[in-house]
Amino acid sequence: MLAVCGLESLDQLYDHLPEDTLLKRGLAIPPGLSEYEITDYFNARGRESGPGLPSFLGAGVYRHYRPVLCDVVVSRGEFLTSYTPYQAEIAQGTLTTIFEFQSMVCQLTGMEVANASMYDGSTAVPEAAMMALRITGRDRFLVARSVHPEYREVLDTNARNSRLHVETFGYDASTGALDLTDLEAKVDDKTACVIVQSPNFFGVIENLKTAAEIAHKYGALLVMVFTEAVSLGLLEPPREADIVVGEMQSFAISPSYGGPFAGIIATKEKYIRQIPGRLVGETKDADGNRAFCLTLSTREQHIRREKATSNICTNQALIALMATVFMSVYGKEGLRELALQNVAKARYLSEGLALPFSGRFFNEFVVKTGAKTPTEINQSLLERGVVGGYDLGKAYPEMEGCLLLCATEMAKRGEMDMVKEALR
Amino acid sequence: MANAIGKVRGHQVQNEALLFEMSSPGKKAYQLPELDVPAVTAEEALGAENVRAEISGFPEVSEVEVIRHFTRLSTWNYGIDLGLFPLGSCTMKYNPRINEAVARIEGLAWAHPYQPESLSQGAMEVIALLEQYLGEIFGMEAVTLQPAAGAHGEFTGIMLIREYLASQGNARRKVLVPDSAHGTNPATAIIAGYDVVNVKSNAAGMVDVASLASVLDEEVAALMVTNPNTVGVFEQDIAKICAMMHEKGAQVYMDGANMNALVGIARPGDFGIDVMHSNLHKTFSTPHGGGGPGAGAVGVRSHLEPFLPGPRLKKTAEGAWTWDYDRPQSIGRVKAFYGNFGVLVRALAYIMAHGGPGLKTATIDALLNANYIRALIEPYYQIAYEAKSMHECVFSDVKQARNGVKTGDIAKRLIDYGFHPYTTSFPLIVPGALMIEPTETEPKQELDAFCEAMIAIAKEAEATPEVVQHAPVMTRTPRVDEVTAARKPVVRWKPAE
């Protein structure tokens, strides 16, 4: 091969690089390891990360059973090792599954257009905000404090550098739901959108109709965020919202210490040209058969460069595929039954505990820990081999002494009894 | 038309309906356990007003239908596992399966981001070690693994520059972007609140130092440079360019999309780059998966470290890992939790398998493969620039265009020969670009077969251009009508009326 290239040594492949740019030593990285040694290393790291413990953590990342088919499908090399489907003729597999994903996201959310996925739920929030800015021409965002604290931080980061204005409004101290009086007081004709989460970070189901009425009265959009996709199996879809963003992690995506997950963004048909990221559309091939391709790419960075709707390029296709398989496995009846099991488990766990909020909840809720601190409760549970809840005092100083507990279909009665006992 | 061409022969393909179309009431593919707690009704537990009617149109299919559906669809895809995938700037190298196996180890795959740090030491060690190795590869003092993808890393990088300059008293107004840059670069600069100023390339395809000097003033915050650049050429003046920027108090951002050409032979931190990103799904072999997930590691020199997104890993007095949230100068969080951890596990496994010496060998093999392709097909296609190629080679379709055959046609004809196309029509500075990146993982036989196909197509473009213009003809799906798709967008399934 060197001879074909007209070279005598491999070094000649890069000897044209300026002398002062070359690395004159070897990389300080140990020599290569065998497959066995690598497996050994990661198995050891896995053992240090509490495998197999029952857990009552939710707070944006949920433990749901992963049907075996999900991994079987995403492990197929044709999906795993393919690229973004720009060459439609040899990417109909990916394109068709994304079209199905977009359709199912619309069915779940009551929206008319969904894109091919976002990085995750948190990064979808600023994208929704930027979309609202383009639609309304306004640069003020009102975000509920009951939206996931880390999602709000991501929005703040984006806003700070784009000189946009983010303000928060509160929650009702007795119900845990939106403080609509505070919302009404803060929203005005400069507000681009009102951002709310349902079920919110405390697990409480929000009344989106009223929030939408208030936002729309001032010409602002309503952006609805969800972190627990399984709730959509049972809860009224957020039809009143103008933009829905959320996290699909609950659909067969393992917690994986926080990623990779898949976000979604969905909206009304009239805003289709403002949606960021990739979209798959239906068309025909030269034989007149149904086919799919990436479409409306004139919104995107590789065509519009500095005039693009977003700088997004990569999406989460493989993770979205996992969620698509999950939705096909559970289907219409299964998703409802799964959601209802979650409700039943969380109900059982909550009974007899001190709940500060009266609002209805899906599969997680806030509990007051009473005489013992949340740290003490979690520590005593951990000693018995159970991972407790999320300490709310970290992100909400006024909620010191409160834990956020989550029970999915994977919670077993005996484990829940241990938690109840620790809290009594 | 012969029924065999290149690597390809017709094979069994199936028609396949959408899931919604094969559904019928009552079919299911799941089994939930019996409830071990009292059952509840949705209306009573959630309030009737909060409970939805059935999800109209949602699939109802059996387990065997699910597996057949997705397996059949998978056979309509081309992937690296099927052959050479020479997309320029995309670095479609083999995705080792050991990476997939270790990412699924229970303790790692099921680690919750909010579980106690005492239970997360293994996951934190993985992140810390990958930060260390990438810092060594980039020549950078600190690395954040929080960004989810390349463009997200770019955004993080430009915001770091903005915060740093603001801390010096002036965030400035402009970002310089060469006309050969990826589209994400200008889009990122705008989203980070900067004006974009384009910089012309010179006759060698490199950043033109004189043009750069003419637009460089005290309002310039940064230059976004790709090196090797998008024509696959190493920027010969890179050290000088960085010095010019620094002299004006500006920073240099490097798009590390082409880092596969440099690992082990040159380090951006050493030639003057202040901040860079690297797509772990390119250079570090994590699978593209039809478009994602990725991970966008960002490396910085020490002066930018205080501004990195939080939290950051640090050691406690007892020697355990802990997340440090006390980062007063940080740009803030760019993503929930700590990054695409599952992707990070795969990238670390890749680095471990190669080791320091193996990474350098991989780079040299990537350069060799690209130069081998260039040497074999240069007699038939017009090379865009005479400068030496690094890990990819870029041609123009000018010879073929004389017969009405464009880069897009040649790309589609390559499919008939059994290969995924190269990158077409990019970079924009090359008329009718063919951008070819084979990566190091391709055997010589596959490269030879690819070059034979390219040469056969060049000959077809002379003798029977219409054959090339109407390709592909060997695929299950012939050319797809993208124009109609955009004119009347149908982006979700609706039941027949």
XYZ file of C-alpha atoms in Angstrom, chain A residues 269 272-273 281-282 295-296, chain B residues 484-491:
15
model
C -48.741 21.467 12.797
C -43.655 22.655 11.995
C -41.099 24.970 10.400
C -41.444 12.513 6.309
C -43.400 10.145 4.100
C -37.364 16.346 5.374
C -37.604 20.112 5.881
C -42.472 16.087 -2.521
C -41.723 15.127 1.079
C -40.707 18.708 1.857
C -43.505 20.351 -0.143
C -46.329 18.537 1.647
C -44.825 17.219 4.878
C -46.417 14.034 6.234
C -44.571 13.418 9.480
